[in-house]
CSV table of C-alpha atoms and ligand atoms in Angstrom, one decimal:
chain,number,residue,atom,x,y,z
A,1,UNK,CA,0.0,0.0,0.0
A,2,UNK,CA,2.8,2.4,1.0
A,3,UNK,CA,4.5,1.6,-2.3
A,4,UNK,CA,1.5,2.3,-4.4
A,5,UNK,CA,1.0,5.6,-2.7
A,6,UNK,CA,4.6,6.5,-3.3
A,7,UNK,CA,4.2,5.5,-7.0
A,8,UNK,CA,1.1,7.6,-7.4
A,9,UNK,CA,2.9,10.6,-5.9
A,10,UNK,CA,5.7,10.0,-8.4
A,11,UNK,CA,3.4,9.7,-11.4
A,12,UNK,CA,1.6,12.8,-10.2
A,13,UNK,CA,4.9,14.7,-10.2
A,14,UNK,CA,5.8,13.5,-13.8
A,15,UNK,CA,5.0,16.8,-15.6
A,16,UNK,CA,7.7,18.5,-13.6
A,17,UNK,CA,10.3,16.0,-12.7
A,18,UNK,CA,11.3,12.5,-13.6
A,19,UNK,CA,13.6,10.7,-11.2
A,20,UNK,CA,15.1,14.0,-9.9
A,21,UNK,CA,15.3,15.7,-13.3
A,22,UNK,CA,13.1,18.4,-14.7
A,23,UNK,CA,11.6,17.9,-18.1
A,24,UNK,CA,12.0,20.2,-21.1
A,25,UNK,CA,10.4,23.6,-20.3
A,26,UNK,CA,10.2,22.7,-16.7
A,27,UNK,CA,11.7,24.7,-13.8
A,28,UNK,CA,15.2,23.7,-12.7
A,29,UNK,CA,16.2,26.5,-10.3
A,30,UNK,CA,15.7,29.9,-8.9
A,31,UNK,CA,15.2,31.5,-5.5
A,32,UNK,CA,12.7,29.5,-3.5
A,33,UNK,CA,12.9,26.5,-5.9
A,34,UNK,CA,13.2,23.2,-4.1
A,35,UNK,CA,12.7,20.8,-7.0
A,36,UNK,CA,15.2,19.2,-9.4
A,37,UNK,CA,18.1,21.3,-10.6
A,38,UNK,CA,19.2,19.1,-13.5
A,39,UNK,CA,17.3,18.5,-16.8
A,40,UNK,CA,16.4,15.4,-18.8
A,41,UNK,CA,18.8,14.4,-21.5
A,42,UNK,CA,18.7,16.7,-24.5
A,43,UNK,CA,18.0,19.9,-22.5
A,44,UNK,CA,20.0,22.2,-20.4
A,45,UNK,CA,19.1,24.3,-17.3
A,46,UNK,CA,19.2,28.0,-18.3
A,47,UNK,CA,18.8,30.9,-15.9
A,48,UNK,CA,16.0,33.2,-16.9
A,49,UNK,CA,16.1,35.4,-13.8
A,50,UNK,CA,17.0,35.1,-10.1
A,51,UNK,CA,13.7,33.4,-9.5
A,52,UNK,CA,13.5,31.1,-12.4
A,53,UNK,CA,15.8,28.7,-14.4
A,54,UNK,CA,14.3,26.6,-17.1
A,55,UNK,CA,15.1,23.4,-19.0
A,56,UNK,CA,15.5,24.4,-22.6
A,57,UNK,CA,16.0,22.0,-25.5
A,58,UNK,CA,19.6,21.4,-26.7
A,59,UNK,CA,22.7,20.3,-24.9
A,60,UNK,CA,24.2,23.8,-24.8
A,61,UNK,CA,22.0,26.8,-25.1
A,62,UNK,CA,22.8,30.5,-24.8
A,63,UNK,CA,22.2,32.2,-21.5
A,64,UNK,CA,19.6,34.5,-23.0
A,65,UNK,CA,16.9,33.6,-25.4
A,66,UNK,CA,15.9,37.1,-26.4
A,67,UNK,CA,15.1,37.4,-30.1
A,68,UNK,CA,16.7,40.2,-32.2
A,69,UNK,CA,15.5,43.6,-31.3
A,70,UNK,CA,12.7,45.2,-33.3
A,71,UNK,CA,13.2,48.6,-31.9
A,72,UNK,CA,16.2,50.7,-31.1
A,73,UNK,CA,17.4,51.1,-27.6
A,74,UNK,CA,18.5,54.2,-25.9
A,75,UNK,CA,20.0,54.8,-22.5
A,76,UNK,CA,19.6,58.5,-22.8
A,77,UNK,CA,18.7,59.9,-19.4
A,78,UNK,CA,15.6,62.1,-19.0
A,79,UNK,CA,16.0,65.5,-20.6
A,80,UNK,CA,14.3,67.5,-17.9
A,81,UNK,CA,16.8,69.3,-15.8
A,82,UNK,CA,14.5,69.1,-12.8
A,83,UNK,CA,14.4,65.4,-13.0
A,84,UNK,CA,15.9,63.5,-10.1
A,85,UNK,CA,15.6,59.8,-10.9
A,86,UNK,CA,16.3,57.4,-8.0
A,87,UNK,CA,18.1,54.9,-10.2
A,88,UNK,CA,19.6,54.9,-13.7
A,89,UNK,CA,17.4,53.7,-16.5
A,90,UNK,CA,17.3,50.0,-17.5
A,91,UNK,CA,19.7,49.3,-20.3
A,92,UNK,CA,18.4,46.1,-22.0
A,93,UNK,CA,15.9,46.1,-24.9
A,94,UNK,CA,12.4,44.8,-24.9
A,95,UNK,CA,11.5,43.0,-28.1
A,96,UNK,CA,8.7,40.6,-29.0
A,97,UNK,CA,8.5,38.3,-26.1
A,98,UNK,CA,10.3,35.3,-24.7
A,99,UNK,CA,11.4,32.4,-26.9
A,100,UNK,CA,10.6,29.9,-24.2
A,101,UNK,CA,7.6,27.7,-23.7
A,102,UNK,CA,5.9,27.0,-27.1
A,103,UNK,CA,2.8,25.7,-25.1
A,104,UNK,CA,2.3,29.0,-23.3
A,105,UNK,CA,-0.8,31.0,-24.0
A,106,UNK,CA,1.4,33.8,-25.4
A,107,UNK,CA,3.2,31.6,-27.9
A,108,UNK,CA,0.0,29.9,-29.0
A,109,UNK,CA,-1.7,33.2,-29.4
A,110,UNK,CA,1.3,34.6,-31.4
A,111,UNK,CA,1.1,31.5,-33.7
A,112,UNK,CA,-2.3,33.0,-34.9
A,113,UNK,CA,-0.6,36.2,-35.9
A,114,UNK,CA,-1.1,38.3,-32.8
A,115,UNK,CA,1.6,40.1,-31.0
A,116,UNK,CA,1.2,39.2,-27.3
A,117,UNK,CA,-0.8,37.7,-24.5
A,118,UNK,CA,0.3,39.4,-21.3
A,119,UNK,CA,-0.6,40.4,-17.8
A,120,UNK,CA,-0.1,43.3,-15.5
A,121,UNK,CA,2.7,43.1,-13.0
A,122,UNK,CA,4.9,45.1,-10.6
A,123,UNK,CA,7.6,44.2,-8.1
A,124,UNK,CA,5.0,43.2,-5.4
A,125,UNK,CA,3.9,40.5,-7.9
A,126,UNK,CA,7.1,39.3,-9.6
A,127,UNK,CA,9.1,39.2,-6.3
A,128,UNK,CA,7.0,36.2,-5.6
A,129,UNK,CA,8.8,33.2,-7.2
A,130,UNK,CA,5.7,31.5,-8.5
A,131,UNK,CA,4.3,34.7,-9.8
A,132,UNK,CA,7.5,35.4,-11.6
A,133,UNK,CA,7.6,31.9,-13.1
A,134,UNK,CA,4.1,32.1,-14.5
A,135,UNK,CA,4.6,35.6,-15.9
A,136,UNK,CA,7.8,34.5,-17.7
A,137,UNK,CA,6.7,31.1,-18.9
A,138,UNK,CA,3.0,31.6,-19.7
A,139,UNK,CA,2.8,35.3,-20.7
A,140,UNK,CA,4.8,37.4,-23.1
A,141,UNK,CA,4.0,41.0,-22.2
A,142,UNK,CA,3.7,43.0,-19.0
A,143,UNK,CA,1.9,46.2,-18.2
A,144,UNK,CA,2.8,48.0,-14.9
A,145,UNK,CA,-0.3,47.7,-12.7
A,146,UNK,CA,0.6,50.8,-10.7
A,147,UNK,CA,4.3,51.8,-10.9
A,148,UNK,CA,4.1,54.0,-14.0
A,149,UNK,CA,1.1,56.0,-12.8
A,150,UNK,CA,1.6,59.7,-12.2
A,151,UNK,CA,1.4,59.5,-8.4
A,152,UNK,CA,4.2,56.9,-8.4
A,153,UNK,CA,6.5,58.6,-10.9
A,154,UNK,CA,6.2,62.3,-10.2
A,155,UNK,CA,4.8,62.6,-6.6
A,156,UNK,CA,6.0,66.2,-6.5
A,157,UNK,CA,6.3,68.5,-9.5
A,158,UNK,CA,9.6,68.0,-11.3
A,159,UNK,CA,10.8,65.4,-8.8
A,160,UNK,CA,10.6,61.9,-10.3
A,161,UNK,CA,10.8,58.5,-8.7
A,162,UNK,CA,11.4,55.6,-11.1
A,163,UNK,CA,12.2,52.9,-8.5
A,164,UNK,CA,9.0,50.9,-9.2
A,165,UNK,CA,8.8,51.5,-12.9
A,166,UNK,CA,12.5,50.7,-13.4
A,167,UNK,CA,12.1,47.4,-11.6
A,168,UNK,CA,9.2,46.4,-13.8
A,169,UNK,CA,11.0,47.5,-17.0
A,170,UNK,CA,14.1,45.6,-15.9
A,171,UNK,CA,12.0,42.5,-15.2
A,172,UNK,CA,10.5,42.7,-18.6
A,173,UNK,CA,13.6,43.3,-20.6
A,174,UNK,CA,15.7,40.7,-18.7
A,175,UNK,CA,13.1,38.1,-19.6
A,176,UNK,CA,12.3,39.2,-23.1
A,177,UNK,CA,8.7,40.3,-22.3
A,178,UNK,CA,7.1,43.0,-24.3
A,179,UNK,CA,5.9,46.1,-22.4
A,180,UNK,CA,2.9,48.3,-22.4
A,181,UNK,CA,3.1,51.7,-20.6
A,182,UNK,CA,0.2,52.7,-18.3
A,183,UNK,CA,-0.8,55.6,-17.9
A,184,UNK,CA,-0.6,59.4,-18.2
A,185,UNK,CA,-3.9,61.4,-18.3
A,186,UNK,CA,-6.2,59.8,-15.8
A,187,UNK,CA,-8.3,61.3,-13.0
A,188,UNK,CA,-7.1,58.7,-10.5
A,189,UNK,CA,-3.7,58.0,-9.0
A,190,UNK,CA,-2.5,61.5,-9.7
A,191,UNK,CA,-0.6,63.5,-7.1
A,192,UNK,CA,-2.5,66.2,-5.2
A,193,UNK,CA,-0.5,69.1,-6.7
A,194,UNK,CA,-2.1,68.5,-10.2
A,195,UNK,CA,-5.5,69.3,-8.7
A,196,UNK,CA,-4.3,72.7,-7.8
A,197,UNK,CA,-3.3,73.7,-11.3
A,198,UNK,CA,-6.1,76.0,-12.8
A,199,UNK,CA,-4.4,77.8,-15.7
A,200,UNK,CA,-3.9,76.3,-19.2
A,201,UNK,CA,-0.3,77.3,-19.6
A,202,UNK,CA,0.9,75.6,-16.5
A,203,UNK,CA,-1.2,72.5,-17.1
A,204,UNK,CA,0.2,72.2,-20.7
A,205,UNK,CA,3.8,72.5,-19.5
A,206,UNK,CA,3.2,70.0,-16.7
A,207,UNK,CA,1.7,67.4,-19.1
A,208,UNK,CA,4.5,67.9,-21.6
A,209,UNK,CA,7.2,67.6,-19.0
A,210,UNK,CA,5.8,64.5,-17.4
A,211,UNK,CA,5.2,62.6,-20.7
A,212,UNK,CA,8.5,63.6,-22.2
A,213,UNK,CA,10.4,62.6,-19.0
A,214,UNK,CA,8.8,59.2,-18.5
A,215,UNK,CA,8.6,58.2,-22.1
A,216,UNK,CA,12.2,59.3,-22.9
A,217,UNK,CA,13.5,57.2,-20.0
A,218,UNK,CA,12.0,54.0,-21.5
A,219,UNK,CA,12.3,55.0,-25.2
A,220,UNK,CA,12.6,52.0,-27.5
A,221,UNK,CA,11.5,49.5,-24.8
A,222,UNK,CA,7.7,50.0,-24.7
A,223,UNK,CA,5.5,48.7,-27.4
A,224,UNK,CA,2.6,51.0,-26.7
A,225,UNK,CA,1.4,53.5,-24.0
A,226,UNK,CA,-2.0,54.4,-22.6
A,227,UNK,CA,-1.6,58.1,-23.0
A,228,UNK,CA,-5.2,58.9,-22.1
A,229,UNK,CA,-7.2,56.7,-19.7
A,230,UNK,CA,-10.9,56.7,-18.7
A,231,UNK,CA,-11.9,60.1,-20.2
A,232,UNK,CA,-15.2,59.1,-21.9
A,233,UNK,CA,-18.6,59.1,-20.2
A,234,UNK,CA,-21.1,56.3,-20.7
A,235,UNK,CA,-23.1,58.5,-23.1
A,236,UNK,CA,-20.0,59.0,-25.3
A,237,UNK,CA,-19.3,62.6,-24.1
A,238,UNK,CA,-15.9,63.8,-22.7
A,239,UNK,CA,-15.4,63.3,-19.0
A,240,UNK,CA,-14.6,66.2,-16.7
A,241,UNK,CA,-11.2,65.5,-15.1
A,242,UNK,CA,-8.5,67.7,-13.6
A,243,UNK,CA,-7.0,67.8,-17.2
A,244,UNK,CA,-10.1,68.5,-19.2
A,245,UNK,CA,-11.5,71.0,-16.7
A,246,UNK,CA,-8.5,73.2,-17.4
A,247,UNK,CA,-7.7,72.4,-21.1
A,248,UNK,CA,-10.9,71.0,-22.5
A,249,UNK,CA,-10.3,68.5,-25.4
A,250,UNK,CA,-7.0,70.2,-26.0
A,251,UNK,CA,-5.6,68.1,-23.2
A,252,UNK,CA,-5.7,65.1,-25.5
A,253,UNK,CA,-3.9,66.8,-28.4
A,254,UNK,CA,-1.2,68.1,-26.0
A,255,UNK,CA,-0.7,64.7,-24.4
A,256,UNK,CA,-0.5,62.8,-27.7
A,257,UNK,CA,1.8,65.3,-29.3
A,258,UNK,CA,4.2,65.2,-26.4
A,259,UNK,CA,4.1,61.4,-26.5
A,260,UNK,CA,4.8,61.3,-30.3
A,261,UNK,CA,7.7,63.6,-29.9
A,262,UNK,CA,9.2,61.6,-27.0
A,263,UNK,CA,9.1,58.2,-28.7
A,264,UNK,CA,8.0,58.3,-32.4
A,265,UNK,CA,8.1,54.4,-32.6
A,266,UNK,CA,5.8,53.7,-29.7
A,267,UNK,CA,2.1,53.1,-30.3
A,268,UNK,CA,-0.1,55.7,-28.6
A,269,UNK,CA,-3.3,54.5,-27.1
A,270,UNK,CA,-6.5,55.8,-25.6
A,271,UNK,CA,-7.9,53.4,-23.0
A,272,UNK,CA,-11.2,52.9,-21.3
A,273,UNK,CA,-13.7,50.5,-19.6
A,274,UNK,CA,-17.2,49.5,-20.6
A,275,UNK,CA,-16.2,49.3,-24.3
A,276,UNK,CA,-17.6,45.7,-24.2
A,277,UNK,CA,-20.5,46.0,-26.7
A,278,UNK,CA,-21.2,48.4,-29.6
A,279,UNK,CA,-22.6,51.1,-27.2
A,280,UNK,CA,-22.7,54.9,-26.9
A,281,UNK,CA,-19.3,54.9,-25.2
A,282,UNK,CA,-17.7,53.0,-28.0
A,283,UNK,CA,-19.2,55.4,-30.5
A,284,UNK,CA,-17.9,58.3,-28.4
A,285,UNK,CA,-14.4,57.1,-28.2
A,286,UNK,CA,-14.4,56.4,-32.0
A,287,UNK,CA,-15.6,59.9,-32.6
A,288,UNK,CA,-12.8,61.4,-30.4
A,289,UNK,CA,-10.1,59.3,-32.1
A,290,UNK,CA,-11.3,60.3,-35.5
A,291,UNK,CA,-11.3,64.0,-34.5
A,292,UNK,CA,-7.7,63.7,-33.1
A,293,UNK,CA,-6.6,61.9,-36.2
A,294,UNK,CA,-8.2,64.3,-38.7
A,295,UNK,CA,-6.3,66.6,-41.0
A,296,UNK,CA,-3.7,64.0,-41.9
A,297,UNK,CA,-2.0,64.0,-38.5
A,298,UNK,CA,-2.3,60.7,-36.8
A,299,UNK,CA,-2.0,61.2,-33.0
A,300,UNK,CA,-3.8,58.1,-31.8
A,301,UNK,CA,-2.5,54.7,-32.9
A,302,UNK,CA,-4.8,52.4,-30.9
A,303,UNK,CA,-7.8,52.0,-28.6
A,304,UNK,CA,-7.5,49.9,-25.5
A,305,UNK,CA,-10.6,48.1,-24.2
A,306,UNK,CA,-10.0,47.3,-20.6
A,307,UNK,CA,-12.6,44.6,-20.5
A,308,UNK,CA,-13.3,44.3,-16.8
A,309,UNK,CA,-16.4,42.3,-17.4
A,310,UNK,CA,-18.8,39.7,-16.0
A,311,UNK,CA,-20.2,36.4,-17.3
A,312,UNK,CA,-22.2,36.8,-20.6
A,313,UNK,CA,-20.4,39.8,-21.8
A,314,UNK,CA,-17.9,37.8,-23.8
A,315,UNK,CA,-20.6,37.3,-26.4
A,316,UNK,CA,-20.5,41.0,-27.5
A,317,UNK,CA,-16.7,41.4,-27.5
A,318,UNK,CA,-16.2,40.8,-31.2
A,319,UNK,CA,-18.9,43.4,-32.2
A,320,UNK,CA,-17.3,45.9,-29.8
A,321,UNK,CA,-13.7,45.4,-31.1
A,322,UNK,CA,-15.0,45.6,-34.7
A,323,UNK,CA,-16.8,48.9,-33.9
A,324,UNK,CA,-13.6,50.3,-32.2
A,325,UNK,CA,-11.5,49.3,-35.2
A,326,UNK,CA,-13.7,51.4,-37.4
A,327,UNK,CA,-11.9,54.4,-36.0
A,328,UNK,CA,-9.0,53.3,-38.3
A,329,UNK,CA,-6.6,52.4,-35.5
A,330,UNK,CA,-5.4,49.1,-33.9
A,331,UNK,CA,-7.2,47.8,-30.9
A,332,UNK,CA,-6.2,45.7,-27.8
A,333,UNK,CA,-7.8,44.1,-24.8
A,334,UNK,CA,-5.8,45.8,-22.1
A,335,UNK,CA,-7.0,44.8,-18.6
A,336,UNK,CA,-9.1,41.6,-19.0
A,337,UNK,CA,-10.7,40.0,-16.0
A,338,UNK,CA,-14.1,38.3,-15.9
A,339,UNK,CA,-16.1,37.8,-12.6
A,340,UNK,CA,-16.0,34.1,-11.7
A,341,UNK,CA,-13.8,33.5,-14.8
A,342,UNK,CA,-16.3,31.5,-16.9
A,343,UNK,CA,-14.4,29.6,-19.6
A,344,UNK,CA,-17.1,30.5,-22.2
A,345,UNK,CA,-16.5,34.2,-21.8
A,346,UNK,CA,-12.7,34.0,-21.6
A,347,UNK,CA,-12.6,32.0,-24.8
A,348,UNK,CA,-15.1,34.3,-26.5
A,349,UNK,CA,-12.9,37.3,-25.8
A,350,UNK,CA,-9.8,35.5,-27.1
A,351,UNK,CA,-11.7,34.4,-30.2
A,352,UNK,CA,-13.0,38.0,-30.7
A,353,UNK,CA,-9.4,39.3,-30.8
A,354,UNK,CA,-8.4,36.5,-33.1
A,355,UNK,CA,-11.3,37.3,-35.5
A,356,UNK,CA,-10.7,41.0,-35.6
A,357,UNK,CA,-7.6,41.8,-37.7
A,358,UNK,CA,-7.0,45.1,-36.0
A,359,UNK,CA,-6.7,43.5,-32.5
A,360,UNK,CA,-3.0,43.1,-31.7
A,361,UNK,CA,-3.0,41.5,-28.2
A,362,UNK,CA,-4.6,40.7,-24.9
A,363,UNK,CA,-3.5,41.7,-21.4
A,364,UNK,CA,-5.1,40.1,-18.3
A,365,UNK,CA,-5.2,42.3,-15.2
A,366,UNK,CA,-3.2,40.0,-12.9
A,367,UNK,CA,-2.0,36.4,-12.6
A,368,UNK,CA,-3.9,34.9,-9.7
A,369,UNK,CA,-7.2,35.7,-8.1
A,370,UNK,CA,-6.1,37.0,-4.7
A,371,UNK,CA,-3.9,39.7,-6.3
A,372,UNK,CA,-6.8,41.1,-8.4
A,373,UNK,CA,-8.2,44.5,-7.7
A,374,UNK,CA,-11.6,42.7,-7.7
A,375,UNK,CA,-10.3,39.6,-5.8
A,376,UNK,CA,-13.7,38.7,-4.3
A,377,UNK,CA,-15.0,37.7,-7.8
A,378,UNK,CA,-12.1,35.4,-8.5
A,379,UNK,CA,-11.8,36.8,-12.0
A,380,UNK,CA,-8.3,35.7,-13.2
A,381,UNK,CA,-6.8,32.6,-14.9
A,382,UNK,CA,-4.8,31.2,-11.9
A,383,UNK,CA,-6.1,30.4,-8.4
A,384,UNK,CA,-4.6,31.4,-5.1
A,385,UNK,CA,-2.1,28.5,-5.4
A,386,UNK,CA,-1.0,29.6,-8.8
A,387,UNK,CA,-2.8,26.6,-10.4
A,388,UNK,CA,-4.3,27.2,-13.8
A,389,UNK,CA,-8.1,27.4,-13.7
A,390,UNK,CA,-10.5,25.9,-16.2
A,391,UNK,CA,-10.7,29.1,-18.2
A,392,UNK,CA,-6.9,29.0,-18.8
A,393,UNK,CA,-7.0,25.5,-20.0
A,394,UNK,CA,-10.0,26.3,-22.2
A,395,UNK,CA,-8.1,29.1,-23.8
A,396,UNK,CA,-5.1,26.8,-24.4
A,397,UNK,CA,-7.3,24.1,-25.9
A,398,UNK,CA,-8.9,26.6,-28.1
A,399,UNK,CA,-5.6,28.0,-29.4
B,401,G3I,O1,0.9,52.1,-2.5
B,401,G3I,C1,0.0,52.3,-1.4
B,401,G3I,C2,0.5,51.8,-0.1
B,401,G3I,O2,1.6,52.6,0.2
B,401,G3I,C3,-0.6,51.8,1.0
B,401,G3I,O3,-0.1,51.3,2.1
B,401,G3I,C4,-1.8,51.0,0.5
B,401,G3I,C5,-2.9,51.1,1.5
B,401,G3I,O4,-4.2,51.0,0.9
B,401,G3I,O5,-2.2,51.5,-0.7
B,401,G3I,C6,-1.2,51.4,-1.7
B,401,G3I,O6,-1.8,51.9,-2.9
B,401,G3I,C7,-2.7,51.1,-3.6
B,401,G3I,C8,-2.2,50.9,-5.0
B,401,G3I,O7,-3.2,50.1,-5.7
B,401,G3I,C9,-0.9,50.1,-5.0
B,401,G3I,O8,-1.1,48.8,-4.4
B,401,G3I,C10,-4.1,51.8,-3.6
B,401,G3I,O9,-4.6,51.9,-2.3
B,401,G3I,C11,-5.0,51.1,-4.5
B,401,G3I,O10,-6.2,51.8,-4.6
B,401,G3I,C12,-4.4,50.8,-5.8
B,401,G3I,O11,-5.4,50.1,-6.6
B,401,G3I,C13,-5.1,50.1,-8.0
B,401,G3I,C14,-6.2,50.8,-8.7
B,401,G3I,O12,-6.0,50.7,-10.1
B,401,G3I,C15,-6.2,52.3,-8.4
B,401,G3I,O13,-7.2,52.9,-9.0
B,401,G3I,C16,-5.1,48.6,-8.4
B,401,G3I,O14,-4.0,48.0,-7.8
B,401,G3I,C17,-5.0,48.5,-9.9
B,401,G3I,O15,-5.3,47.2,-10.3
B,401,G3I,C18,-6.1,49.4,-10.6
B,401,G3I,O16,-5.9,49.3,-12.0
B,401,G3I,C19,-6.9,50.0,-12.7
B,401,G3I,C20,-6.2,50.5,-14.0
B,401,G3I,O17,-5.0,51.2,-13.6
B,401,G3I,C21,-7.1,51.4,-14.9
B,401,G3I,N1,-8.3,50.7,-15.1
B,401,G3I,C22,-9.0,50.2,-14.0
B,401,G3I,C23,-8.1,49.2,-13.1
B,401,G3I,C24,-8.9,48.7,-12.0
B,401,G3I,O18,-9.3,49.6,-11.1
């Protein structure tokens, strides 16, 4: 009896280790790892980061698996003389995602012609070994959940803190993950001093300085940026925020122009929630994008649909993405989470992006349920123990 229990335990452990060795694509080292540190024949243990080493095919593989860069890298420090970064900018280059696990949702999604399947992160998430492992092996893109927001990067005017955002960018570039930047003009998570600005000239300078300083620091490393976030009302009109109260719709032009000047190769996005069916808000954001891109000057490259949704809403995702794409820009699902994580809705959203040519990628808003901003609804693809949930397996099976 004891023997059969031991045998069952061994068989149960087969996907990860066989007789003390990890299989190809399995983990073989990293901080906190207590499993096998050697790989089965034909593969080698390669360090991906301090938290994760992986068995990669081949007897001898290079220490990095980053594909050739698609954008240029710069290490130019921020140009603002009032800037006081806490660390120097990361020096590695983000490209098109890790060449690692071909069975990851990211690689399978890419095989259909899309750019990435990613997640949000920050150091409080990837400092957890299991969280880092999943982010690197299952996903191919990261968006800073909080570390690039205005209150984090410029808490006092002209005084910058890049500790959190540098850590996230370093994590991404070290592991070959694509990056999205998030976010500049938003009514939330802005420092108090912005609320005190009441004149147009000062607000204009403040927006230009902030966007130029942050984007220049990470120039060439970020695929796309959410320049404007959550500025559309449900009826499609423009939201009143500390930025639009002072500048009206000019706030958008000023922000996008500053962003284009800072990193001409980056995709510039407008991002919002409740764009999950072809509704008045979708029509409103399409109108705004068309206005900003009129007269031959393309300011906006993409519309991000956050997609914080509930069961049943997956069914209208494709119509919504199609309507957004009618603005003549690319689209992306930028913060996907679905209350109770129904497989039918997750697969419907993924299929919607596959079916809409303008849709470039999907980002889920977190790895595991307890780390979600709406944790009580268990909306993500991994459970509290970092185990894949049915929705994750359903997406993999569909891809
Ligand atoms: O950093 C402070 C910490 O010092 C303090 O001790 C702690 C006490 O509450 O708060 C910490 O800040 C929190 C921050 O996340 C960082 O963890 C804030 O309270 C908390 O409100 C904040 O929540 C974030 C929220 O945006 C803020 O609006 C969520 O993590 C983040 O997932 C969420 O993300 C947004 C997107 O940016 C835009 N779209 C909607 C989405 C969900 O709300």
